[in-house]
Short mmCIF file of C-alpha atoms in Angstrom, two decimals:
data_model
loop_
_atom_site.label_atom_id
_atom_site.label_comp_id
_atom_site.label_asym_id
_atom_site.label_seq_id
_atom_site.Cartn_x
_atom_site.Cartn_y
_atom_site.Cartn_z
CA MET A 1 6.41 154.96 180.94
CA LEU A 2 8.85 156.27 183.16
CA PHE A 3 8.76 160.02 184.69
CA ALA A 4 11.68 162.75 185.93
CA VAL A 5 10.43 163.71 189.49
CA ALA A 6 11.42 166.52 191.79
CA PRO A 7 12.97 165.49 195.34
CA THR A 8 10.08 167.49 196.92
CA VAL A 9 7.65 170.68 195.73
CA LEU A 10 6.03 173.20 197.94
CA VAL A 11 2.29 173.51 197.17
CA ALA A 12 2.57 177.08 197.36
CA GLU A 13 5.13 176.87 194.06
CA ALA A 14 3.39 174.16 192.06
CA SER A 15 -0.30 175.42 192.69
CA GLY A 16 -1.84 175.32 189.41
CA GLU A 17 0.78 172.91 187.61
CA SER A 18 0.31 169.28 186.17
CA ALA A 19 0.76 166.62 188.53
CA TYR A 20 0.63 162.87 188.84
CA ILE A 21 -0.94 160.09 190.76
CA LEU A 22 1.49 157.49 192.07
CA HIS A 23 0.11 154.30 192.15
CA ASP A 24 -3.49 152.88 190.72
CA GLY A 25 -6.55 153.05 192.87
CA VAL A 26 -5.67 156.52 194.48
CA LYS A 27 -9.17 157.85 195.73
CA VAL A 28 -10.77 161.67 194.97
CA TYR A 29 -13.20 163.12 197.26
CA SER A 30 -15.97 165.81 196.45
CA ASP A 31 -15.29 167.74 199.52
CA ASN A 32 -13.16 167.72 202.80
CA THR A 33 -15.23 165.35 204.87
CA LEU A 34 -13.67 162.78 202.22
CA GLY A 35 -17.09 161.22 202.46
CA THR A 36 -18.05 160.63 199.06
CA VAL A 37 -15.58 159.18 196.10
CA ILE A 38 -15.91 160.21 192.79
CA ALA A 39 -13.08 158.96 191.45
CA GLU A 40 -10.34 156.59 191.54
CA LEU A 41 -7.61 157.49 189.48
CA ALA A 42 -4.48 155.47 187.73
CA VAL A 43 -1.14 155.71 188.33
CA ASN A 44 0.66 158.30 186.35
CA THR A 45 -2.50 160.26 186.04
CA SER A 46 -2.42 163.68 185.12
CA VAL A 47 -4.43 166.06 187.48
CA THR A 48 -4.09 169.83 188.24
CA VAL A 49 -3.83 170.83 191.86
CA THR A 50 -5.21 174.38 192.83
CA GLY A 51 -4.09 174.47 196.66
CA SER A 52 -4.00 172.51 199.65
CA GLU A 53 -5.84 171.77 203.07
CA GLN A 54 -4.69 169.94 206.33
CA ILE A 55 -7.55 167.24 207.14
CA ASP A 56 -7.30 165.31 210.42
CA GLY A 57 -3.57 166.06 210.48
CA GLU A 58 -2.84 165.13 206.81
CA THR A 59 -2.41 167.06 203.91
CA TYR A 60 -5.21 167.08 200.78
CA TYR A 61 -4.24 168.49 197.42
CA ILE A 62 -7.66 169.82 196.27
CA LEU A 63 -7.97 169.42 192.31
CA ASP A 64 -9.42 170.53 189.54
CA TYR A 65 -10.94 168.08 188.42
CA ASN A 66 -13.07 167.59 185.43
CA GLY A 67 -14.25 171.37 185.93
CA SER A 68 -15.26 170.29 189.69
CA VAL A 69 -13.26 170.24 193.17
CA GLY A 70 -11.72 167.06 194.20
CA TYR A 71 -9.47 166.54 197.00
CA VAL A 72 -7.05 163.82 196.87
CA ARG A 73 -4.02 162.58 199.70
CA ALA A 74 -0.81 164.68 198.71
CA ALA A 75 1.46 161.88 199.52
CA TYR A 76 -0.12 159.95 196.49
CA VAL A 77 0.88 162.67 194.38
CA TYR A 78 4.15 163.89 192.68
CA TYR A 79 4.99 166.52 190.41
CA ALA A 80 7.20 166.11 187.35
CA GLU A 81 9.79 168.89 186.18
CA PHE A 82 9.47 166.69 182.27
CA TYR A 83 6.66 164.83 181.99
CA GLY A 84 8.11 161.88 179.35
CA ALA A 85 11.63 162.21 180.87
CA GLU A 86 13.50 159.07 182.45
CA LEU A 87 13.91 159.12 185.96
CA ASN A 88 16.93 159.24 187.71
CA VAL A 89 17.68 155.46 189.16
CA ARG A 90 20.43 154.37 190.83
CA ALA A 91 21.57 151.04 192.25
CA ALA A 92 21.13 149.91 195.95
CA LYS A 93 20.79 147.23 198.59
CA CYS A 94 18.03 146.38 201.07
CA LEU A 95 19.21 147.81 204.60
CA ALA A 96 17.34 145.82 207.37
CA ASP A 97 17.49 146.80 210.84
CA LYS A 98 18.72 143.71 211.87
CA VAL A 99 21.19 140.60 210.60
CA GLY A 100 18.77 137.85 208.50
CA GLY A 101 15.99 140.76 208.46
CA ARG A 102 13.60 141.94 205.75
CA ILE A 103 12.29 145.84 204.54
CA ASN A 104 8.91 146.02 203.37
CA VAL A 105 7.63 147.39 200.16
CA TYR A 106 4.91 149.21 200.19
CA ALA A 107 1.88 149.69 197.73
CA SER A 108 2.16 153.70 198.42
CA PRO A 109 4.22 156.06 199.99
CA ALA A 110 2.71 156.83 202.95
CA GLU A 111 2.85 155.79 206.34
CA GLY A 112 0.44 152.71 206.97
CA ALA A 113 0.62 151.89 203.33
CA GLU A 114 -0.36 148.24 202.25
CA VAL A 115 2.67 146.39 202.34
CA LEU A 116 3.15 144.17 198.95
CA TYR A 117 6.07 142.00 200.02
CA THR A 118 9.36 142.24 201.54
CA LEU A 119 12.59 141.96 200.61
CA SER A 120 15.80 140.26 202.40
CA ASP A 121 18.74 142.42 203.61
CA GLY A 122 21.46 143.00 200.74
CA VAL A 123 19.31 142.46 197.90
CA ARG A 124 20.07 144.97 195.21
CA VAL A 125 17.29 147.13 193.89
CA ASP A 126 16.83 150.08 191.79
CA VAL A 127 15.39 152.77 193.21
CA ALA A 128 14.31 156.72 192.17
CA GLU A 129 13.09 159.77 194.08
CA CYS A 130 9.33 159.85 193.48
CA GLY A 131 8.60 163.02 195.35
CA SER A 132 8.64 161.88 199.05
CA GLU A 133 10.79 162.88 201.74
CA GLU A 134 10.73 159.33 203.11
CA TYR A 135 10.53 156.85 200.62
CA TYR A 136 11.99 155.90 197.29
CA LEU A 137 10.17 154.22 194.14
CA LEU A 138 11.18 150.76 193.82
CA ILE A 139 11.52 149.92 189.87
CA ARG A 140 11.34 146.07 189.61
CA GLY A 141 10.17 143.95 186.23
CA ASP A 142 7.33 142.42 188.63
CA GLY A 143 5.91 145.63 189.55
CA ASN A 144 7.07 148.73 191.37
CA GLY A 145 6.52 149.66 194.90
CA TYR A 146 7.92 152.01 197.12
CA VAL A 147 10.53 151.73 200.29
CA LYS A 148 11.33 153.68 202.99
CA LYS A 149 14.92 155.52 202.31
CA SER A 150 16.16 154.83 205.58
CA GLU A 151 15.63 150.71 204.55
CA VAL A 152 18.20 150.99 201.61
CA THR A 153 21.70 152.34 201.30
CA GLU A 154 24.35 152.72 198.23
CA GLY A 155 27.12 151.19 200.84
CA LEU A 156 27.47 147.97 202.89
CA SER A 157 24.05 146.02 203.73
CA ARG A 158 23.46 145.10 207.32
CA ASN A 159 24.63 141.05 206.93
CA GLN A 160 27.49 142.74 204.94
CA ARG A 161 28.52 145.27 208.12
CA VAL A 162 27.98 142.80 210.58
CA ALA A 163 30.45 140.40 208.56
CA LEU A 164 32.83 143.06 208.51
CA ALA A 165 32.99 143.56 212.09
CA VAL A 166 33.57 140.22 212.70
CA THR A 167 36.24 139.75 210.39
CA LEU A 168 38.01 142.84 212.13
CA ILE A 169 37.39 141.54 215.52
CA SER A 170 38.78 138.20 214.35
CA VAL A 171 42.03 140.08 213.10
CA VAL A 172 42.33 142.06 216.20
CA CYS A 173 41.76 138.87 218.10
CA VAL A 174 44.61 136.88 215.96
CA ILE A 175 47.05 139.82 216.10
CA GLY A 176 46.29 140.03 220.06
CA ILE A 177 47.10 135.99 220.01
CA PHE A 178 50.36 136.62 217.95
CA ALA A 179 51.64 139.66 220.25
CA LEU A 180 51.17 137.57 223.46
CA ILE A 181 53.37 134.61 221.95
CA TYR A 182 55.78 137.21 220.51
CA VAL A 183 55.80 138.69 224.40
CA GLN A 184 55.85 135.14 226.03
CA ARG A 185 58.75 134.22 223.89
CA ASN A 186 60.43 137.77 224.05
CA LYS A 187 60.30 137.07 228.14
CA GLU A 188 61.92 133.53 227.95
CA TYR A 189 65.18 134.71 225.40
CA ILE A 190 65.60 137.55 227.87
CA ALA A 191 65.85 135.09 230.82
CA ALA A 192 67.97 132.67 229.10
CA ARG A 193 70.37 134.99 228.26
CA LYS A 194 70.24 136.30 231.73
CA ALA A 195 70.51 132.79 233.05
CA ARG A 196 73.64 132.55 230.42
CA ARG A 197 75.52 135.89 231.94
CA ASN A 198 75.08 134.44 235.30
CA ALA A 199 76.53 131.09 234.51
CA LEU A 200 79.73 132.44 233.05
CA LYS A 201 80.02 134.89 235.70
CA LYS A 202 79.77 131.95 238.12
CA GLY A 203 81.80 129.44 236.02
CA THR A 204 78.99 127.12 236.25
CA ASP A 205 78.01 125.21 233.41
CA LEU A 206 75.57 126.91 231.19
CA PRO A 207 71.75 125.99 230.79
CA GLU A 208 71.03 123.75 227.88
#
């Protein structure tokens, strides 16, 4: 099932509202020491966020989990405006950092997440917002994943951009060559006319 998601949600605004887990296997910890795992949640599991806390430089949401307190990494949670509605999916293309490059598809929308597989530059994909400012949800028939927003585009792929640049350079070169030929022939024509005029003035034979 697909869900409508808000691109960004402040914890203060969402406190006490239901949120959903982004992927399978998200760990819930018993306290802010992150030493004891009390549960592993499946994708789209509904949870209630009651607050947030910074732990080792990362944001964790505090959950009301089965009547107890739980901690879960904020990057693995999204909020849905209308649970059960369809995602706003749009078509895009993979945008690698170099010609012939590939982009990573991650297991979760977080730095350092497991790389599930890679896709070639220019491959068409379906993406949707997932509550992350840096990642899109990648929707595929063989399983969903997450891609960096900077690595997909609705415009030209890297290969297409380079091909377009090469084409433009080629066109400019061809135009330049024809321009040089035109200038040279024009010079020859002007020189020939000048020679004919001089010959007529002197009464000599005209040059062939």
